[in-house]
Tab-separated table of C-alpha atoms in Angstrom:
chain	number	residue	atom	x	y	z
A	1	MET	CA	-153.411	-101.971	70.603
A	2	THR	CA	-150.906	-104.412	69.529
A	3	GLN	CA	-150.158	-106.244	66.587
A	4	LYS	CA	-149.041	-109.975	65.554
A	5	TYR	CA	-147.211	-111.245	63.094
A	6	ASP	CA	-144.623	-113.995	62.272
A	7	VAL	CA	-141.880	-111.865	60.687
A	8	ILE	CA	-141.373	-108.615	61.030
A	9	VAL	CA	-138.460	-106.872	58.722
A	10	VAL	CA	-137.445	-103.218	60.097
A	11	GLY	CA	-135.918	-101.059	56.837
A	12	ALA	CA	-137.244	-101.343	52.860
A	13	GLY	CA	-133.783	-101.262	51.571
A	14	PRO	CA	-132.557	-104.556	49.237
A	15	ALA	CA	-131.955	-106.509	52.582
A	16	GLY	CA	-135.255	-105.821	53.915
A	17	SER	CA	-137.381	-106.001	50.752
A	18	MET	CA	-135.887	-109.914	49.927
A	19	ALA	CA	-135.618	-110.962	53.471
A	20	ALA	CA	-139.408	-110.036	53.289
A	21	MET	CA	-140.123	-111.267	50.124
A	22	LYS	CA	-138.684	-114.749	50.986
A	23	ALA	CA	-140.934	-114.601	54.521
A	24	ALA	CA	-143.782	-114.135	53.225
A	25	GLU	CA	-142.926	-116.544	49.864
A	26	GLY	CA	-142.638	-119.311	52.533
A	27	GLY	CA	-146.034	-118.474	53.992
A	28	ALA	CA	-145.027	-116.156	56.770
A	29	LYS	CA	-147.225	-113.541	58.192
A	30	THR	CA	-144.804	-110.642	57.389
A	31	LEU	CA	-144.552	-106.692	57.625
A	32	ILE	CA	-142.170	-104.217	56.847
A	33	LEU	CA	-141.624	-100.989	58.562
A	34	GLU	CA	-139.983	-98.074	56.796
A	35	ARG	CA	-138.977	-94.891	58.447
A	36	TYR	CA	-139.775	-93.039	55.228
A	37	LYS	CA	-142.478	-92.619	52.253
A	38	LEU	CA	-141.200	-94.577	49.742
A	39	PRO	CA	-139.526	-94.289	46.971
A	40	ARG	CA	-137.048	-92.011	48.890
A	41	PHE	CA	-133.312	-91.012	47.941
A	42	LYS	CA	-130.368	-93.568	48.696
A	43	LEU	CA	-126.571	-92.638	48.571
A	44	CYS	CA	-125.113	-95.182	45.946
A	45	GLY	CA	-123.672	-95.960	43.244
A	46	GLY	CA	-126.398	-97.594	41.879
A	47	GLY	CA	-124.622	-100.503	39.751
A	48	VAL	CA	-126.659	-103.673	39.766
A	49	ALA	CA	-125.591	-106.921	38.042
A	50	ASN	CA	-127.043	-108.283	35.313
A	51	TRP	CA	-128.253	-111.609	36.699
A	52	VAL	CA	-130.243	-109.314	39.748
A	53	VAL	CA	-131.913	-107.976	36.993
A	54	ARG	CA	-133.290	-110.918	34.911
A	55	LYS	CA	-133.631	-113.214	38.150
A	56	LEU	CA	-136.161	-110.065	39.567
A	57	ASN	CA	-137.717	-109.154	36.333
A	58	ILE	CA	-136.797	-105.247	37.124
A	59	PRO	CA	-138.663	-102.930	34.969
A	60	GLU	CA	-136.385	-101.459	32.190
A	61	TYR	CA	-137.268	-98.280	32.766
A	62	ILE	CA	-135.666	-98.195	36.146
A	63	LEU	CA	-132.742	-99.043	34.122
A	64	GLU	CA	-130.601	-95.979	33.921
A	65	ARG	CA	-127.828	-97.009	31.704
A	66	GLN	CA	-125.855	-100.308	30.524
A	67	TYR	CA	-122.399	-100.612	31.590
A	68	LYS	CA	-119.811	-103.088	29.599
A	69	VAL	CA	-116.517	-101.542	30.892
A	70	LEU	CA	-115.125	-101.124	34.392
A	71	SER	CA	-112.348	-98.633	34.368
A	72	PHE	CA	-109.719	-98.192	37.086
A	73	PHE	CA	-107.543	-95.256	37.561
A	74	THR	CA	-105.043	-95.255	39.828
A	75	PRO	CA	-102.048	-93.104	40.991
A	76	PRO	CA	-99.661	-91.622	40.445
A	77	ASN	CA	-100.371	-90.543	37.067
A	78	TYR	CA	-104.095	-92.073	37.112
A	79	GLU	CA	-103.894	-93.698	33.702
A	80	ARG	CA	-106.712	-95.891	32.438
A	81	HIS	CA	-107.185	-99.500	32.514
A	82	ASP	CA	-110.283	-101.115	31.167
A	83	ILE	CA	-111.825	-104.151	32.457
A	84	ASN	CA	-114.582	-105.589	30.100
A	85	LEU	CA	-117.407	-107.062	32.216
A	86	GLY	CA	-118.671	-109.359	29.302
A	87	GLY	CA	-122.124	-110.627	28.584
A	88	LEU	CA	-124.640	-108.178	29.585
A	89	GLY	CA	-122.477	-106.338	32.180
A	90	TYR	CA	-123.973	-103.888	34.695
A	91	PHE	CA	-126.783	-101.827	34.828
A	92	GLY	CA	-127.125	-98.220	36.631
A	93	VAL	CA	-130.138	-97.612	38.836
A	94	TYR	CA	-130.799	-94.895	41.156
A	95	ARG	CA	-131.800	-97.002	44.529
A	96	ASP	CA	-135.186	-95.107	44.853
A	97	ALA	CA	-136.730	-96.546	42.136
A	98	PHE	CA	-135.048	-99.895	41.953
A	99	ASP	CA	-135.493	-100.595	46.076
A	100	TYR	CA	-139.429	-99.630	45.250
A	101	ALA	CA	-139.349	-102.089	42.620
A	102	LEU	CA	-137.652	-104.768	45.274
A	103	THR	CA	-140.243	-103.528	47.927
A	104	LYS	CA	-143.207	-104.137	45.409
A	105	ILE	CA	-142.108	-107.432	44.634
A	106	ALA	CA	-142.255	-108.653	48.801
A	107	LEU	CA	-145.652	-107.178	48.744
A	108	ASP	CA	-146.677	-108.891	45.928
A	109	ASN	CA	-145.593	-112.324	47.460
A	110	GLY	CA	-147.910	-111.203	50.192
A	111	ALA	CA	-145.686	-109.057	52.414
A	112	GLU	CA	-147.459	-105.745	54.181
A	113	LEU	CA	-145.632	-102.402	54.397
A	114	LYS	CA	-146.028	-99.676	56.318
A	115	GLU	CA	-144.648	-96.357	55.531
A	116	ASN	CA	-143.114	-93.410	57.913
A	117	LYS	CA	-142.769	-95.960	60.851
A	118	TYR	CA	-139.329	-95.056	63.044
A	119	VAL	CA	-138.986	-98.372	65.065
A	120	ASP	CA	-137.214	-96.929	68.272
A	121	HIS	CA	-137.135	-99.866	70.602
A	122	VAL	CA	-137.340	-103.614	70.399
A	123	ILE	CA	-139.782	-105.669	72.844
A	124	LYS	CA	-137.662	-108.056	74.892
A	125	GLN	CA	-139.246	-111.334	76.708
A	126	GLU	CA	-137.161	-113.414	79.076
A	127	GLY	CA	-134.131	-112.660	77.031
A	128	TYR	CA	-136.333	-113.194	73.668
A	129	VAL	CA	-136.810	-110.359	70.934
A	130	LYS	CA	-140.599	-110.301	70.539
A	131	GLY	CA	-141.199	-107.313	68.401
A	132	VAL	CA	-140.590	-103.715	68.234
A	133	THR	CA	-142.108	-100.494	69.311
A	134	THR	CA	-142.280	-96.899	67.078
A	135	LYS	CA	-141.858	-93.531	68.032
A	136	ASP	CA	-145.218	-92.807	67.549
A	137	GLY	CA	-146.653	-95.816	70.173
A	138	GLU	CA	-147.367	-98.286	68.187
A	139	LYS	CA	-146.766	-101.606	69.268
A	140	TYR	CA	-145.623	-105.384	66.717
A	141	GLU	CA	-144.761	-108.216	67.985
A	142	ALA	CA	-143.292	-110.930	65.871
A	143	ASP	CA	-141.505	-114.419	66.866
A	144	VAL	CA	-138.383	-113.096	64.321
A	145	VAL	CA	-137.446	-109.583	63.838
A	146	ILE	CA	-134.468	-108.718	60.971
A	147	ALA	CA	-133.264	-105.535	61.091
A	148	CYS	CA	-132.789	-103.977	57.747
A	149	ASP	CA	-132.008	-100.981	59.379
A	150	GLY	CA	-129.136	-99.414	57.856
A	151	ALA	CA	-125.615	-99.102	59.144
A	152	LEU	CA	-126.522	-97.397	62.604
A	153	SER	CA	-129.425	-99.419	63.334
A	154	THR	CA	-131.572	-98.483	65.696
A	155	VAL	CA	-132.633	-102.613	66.489
A	156	ALA	CA	-128.844	-103.496	66.855
A	157	LYS	CA	-128.480	-101.136	69.649
A	158	SER	CA	-131.845	-101.647	71.206
A	159	CYS	CA	-131.362	-105.270	71.333
A	160	GLY	CA	-127.554	-105.180	73.107
A	161	MET	CA	-126.051	-105.897	69.753
A	162	TRP	CA	-124.309	-102.602	69.630
A	163	ASP	CA	-122.649	-103.138	73.051
A	164	ALA	CA	-121.138	-106.581	71.869
A	165	TRP	CA	-119.559	-105.164	68.738
A	166	PHE	CA	-117.868	-102.353	69.933
A	167	LYS	CA	-118.164	-101.470	73.313
A	168	SER	CA	-116.771	-105.003	74.797
A	169	LYS	CA	-113.996	-104.912	72.673
A	170	GLY	CA	-112.815	-101.230	73.831
A	171	GLU	CA	-113.724	-99.777	70.149
A	172	THR	CA	-116.417	-97.186	68.968
A	173	TRP	CA	-118.525	-97.889	66.533
A	174	LYS	CA	-116.609	-94.913	64.102
A	175	ASP	CA	-113.682	-97.332	64.334
A	176	GLN	CA	-115.564	-99.781	62.258
A	177	MET	CA	-117.542	-97.728	59.839
A	178	CYS	CA	-116.948	-96.002	56.258
A	179	PHE	CA	-118.357	-92.527	55.427
A	180	CYS	CA	-119.214	-92.110	52.055
A	181	VAL	CA	-120.303	-88.565	50.543
A	182	GLY	CA	-122.465	-88.359	47.297
A	183	VAL	CA	-123.095	-85.988	44.406
A	184	GLU	CA	-125.393	-85.858	41.415
A	185	VAL	CA	-124.025	-84.291	39.143
A	186	LYS	CA	-126.379	-83.028	35.817
A	187	LEU	CA	-124.237	-83.274	32.468
A	188	GLY	CA	-127.225	-84.258	30.082
A	189	GLU	CA	-127.506	-87.577	28.177
A	190	LYS	CA	-125.598	-86.300	25.181
A	191	VAL	CA	-122.284	-85.310	27.026
A	192	ILE	CA	-122.381	-88.209	29.167
A	193	THR	CA	-122.581	-90.909	26.507
A	194	GLU	CA	-119.391	-88.450	24.880
A	195	ARG	CA	-117.523	-89.079	27.929
A	196	PHE	CA	-118.343	-92.206	29.423
A	197	GLY	CA	-119.581	-94.243	26.784
A	198	ASP	CA	-120.741	-97.896	28.403
A	199	SER	CA	-118.257	-97.369	31.446
A	200	TYR	CA	-118.398	-96.714	35.100
A	201	MET	CA	-115.108	-95.981	36.736
A	202	ILE	CA	-113.283	-96.247	39.974
A	203	PHE	CA	-110.294	-94.373	41.214
A	204	THR	CA	-108.164	-94.699	44.051
A	205	GLY	CA	-105.331	-92.669	45.845
A	206	ARG	CA	-104.677	-91.340	49.176
A	207	ASP	CA	-105.422	-87.474	48.229
A	208	ILE	CA	-109.191	-88.821	46.967
A	209	ALA	CA	-110.091	-91.054	49.707
A	210	PRO	CA	-107.677	-92.057	52.037
A	211	MET	CA	-108.440	-96.204	52.665
A	212	GLY	CA	-111.118	-96.328	50.363
A	213	TYR	CA	-111.988	-95.203	46.712
A	214	ALA	CA	-114.155	-92.884	45.024
A	215	TRP	CA	-116.557	-93.620	41.816
A	216	ILE	CA	-118.136	-91.891	39.199
A	217	PHE	CA	-121.581	-94.170	38.042
A	218	PRO	CA	-123.136	-92.536	34.614
A	219	LYS	CA	-127.052	-92.717	34.392
A	220	ARG	CA	-129.157	-91.125	31.273
A	221	ASP	CA	-128.880	-87.219	32.469
A	222	ASN	CA	-126.922	-87.541	35.648
A	223	VAL	CA	-124.067	-88.791	36.685
A	224	SER	CA	-123.688	-90.541	40.401
A	225	VAL	CA	-120.057	-89.325	41.872
A	226	GLY	CA	-118.984	-90.936	45.034
A	227	LEU	CA	-116.128	-91.805	47.434
A	228	GLY	CA	-116.107	-92.962	50.810
A	229	SER	CA	-113.025	-93.960	53.175
A	230	MET	CA	-112.824	-95.600	56.661
A	231	ALA	CA	-114.200	-92.882	59.061
A	232	LYS	CA	-110.837	-93.018	61.342
A	233	THR	CA	-108.444	-92.335	58.438
A	234	LEU	CA	-110.338	-89.093	56.956
A	235	GLU	CA	-107.574	-86.119	57.595
A	236	LYS	CA	-110.603	-83.656	56.705
A	237	LYS	CA	-114.188	-83.426	56.285
A	238	PRO	CA	-115.312	-85.951	53.460
A	239	THR	CA	-116.808	-82.355	51.304
A	240	TYR	CA	-113.464	-81.496	51.143
A	241	TYR	CA	-111.959	-84.772	49.507
A	242	MET	CA	-115.392	-84.387	47.387
A	243	ASN	CA	-114.507	-80.752	46.447
A	244	HIS	CA	-110.814	-81.712	45.285
A	245	PHE	CA	-111.954	-84.822	43.203
A	246	MET	CA	-114.812	-83.006	41.027
A	247	LYS	CA	-113.015	-79.928	40.732
A	248	LYS	CA	-108.983	-80.462	41.074
A	249	HIS	CA	-108.416	-84.090	40.014
A	250	SER	CA	-106.404	-84.544	36.559
A	251	VAL	CA	-109.151	-86.864	35.461
A	252	ALA	CA	-112.208	-86.528	37.059
A	253	SER	CA	-112.415	-82.686	36.908
A	254	ASN	CA	-112.797	-82.777	33.153
A	255	LEU	CA	-115.232	-85.699	32.966
A	256	LEU	CA	-117.196	-83.667	35.555
A	257	ALA	CA	-116.601	-80.067	33.538
A	258	GLY	CA	-119.810	-78.111	33.172
A	259	GLY	CA	-121.890	-80.289	35.088
A	260	GLU	CA	-124.366	-79.248	37.574
A	261	GLU	CA	-124.854	-80.448	41.229
A	262	VAL	CA	-127.860	-81.093	41.628
A	263	LEU	CA	-128.235	-82.984	45.027
A	264	MET	CA	-125.145	-84.051	47.902
A	265	ARG	CA	-125.466	-86.731	50.467
A	266	GLY	CA	-123.926	-88.532	53.220
A	267	ALA	CA	-123.733	-91.678	54.728
A	268	TRP	CA	-121.856	-94.176	57.076
A	269	ILE	CA	-121.414	-97.952	56.070
A	270	PRO	CA	-120.594	-100.823	57.610
A	271	LEU	CA	-117.421	-102.268	56.342
A	272	ARG	CA	-114.925	-104.314	58.282
A	273	ASN	CA	-115.986	-107.695	59.479
A	274	ALA	CA	-116.820	-106.813	63.126
A	275	TYR	CA	-120.372	-107.328	63.378
A	276	LYS	CA	-120.877	-110.428	64.836
A	277	PRO	CA	-122.837	-111.756	66.925
A	278	SER	CA	-125.273	-110.324	63.613
A	279	TYR	CA	-128.352	-112.953	65.621
A	280	ASP	CA	-129.931	-113.908	68.785
A	281	SER	CA	-132.871	-115.436	69.907
A	282	GLY	CA	-135.610	-113.634	68.198
A	283	ASN	CA	-133.765	-111.561	65.922
A	284	ILE	CA	-131.338	-111.261	63.142
A	285	VAL	CA	-129.415	-108.076	61.560
A	286	CYS	CA	-128.527	-107.999	57.787
A	287	TRP	CA	-126.931	-105.353	55.222
């Protein structure tokens, strides 16, 4: 049985939840189709501007830490350069809790959510996107499909945008992507406060992340460590760069000393301004 909506949003990340919130707020019958059961872990440093927290009334329990200072470390000597963020600064969050809070806001505004729904194709009629199908054989029709299903968007591929973005230009998708790897390191709240205070940190340098950078975002008990680079510039495996950064870097290795690695993930990130057109008849692609 085909189900009909005004708007279908594929993906319940921040872009998807906010798109669904605005659509439902405006009176559209809106459905979010999410591939996983929420909440789910998402690789991210997790820094959120204070105005976002205030505007959306993000619950305090989701705010892991407040940042008042951004600390930069640059080669060759990696001396520390602090930038005072002013006001309330930024807040550190974990994306599983933060994203789920945004999804709840969309639901409170009237959107509907279906989890564990892997969208595998779009439905096209006379050149217009009219809905989507899922891997379990269900069909959903809509006047507008908003693709918020990530860097390797199945919707973008299915509706032909992948070819327009890459193949028509003689490029591969990896030419326009950044690959990131992230590690959660357990240090404990006392050690984190002593070593990081109210700072989060950015590191640059070819030995850390060629054509990219590394980050350290302290949370309550853990520290979110990550790095990302343009995929085509990586001369070694991303895990090599991460291991070098955490174990051998003159600054980072001391900050992370004694920590327990509890989780590692990788992710593709669209980086360059190459994703045009980002809309077509009946669909929009958002990140």
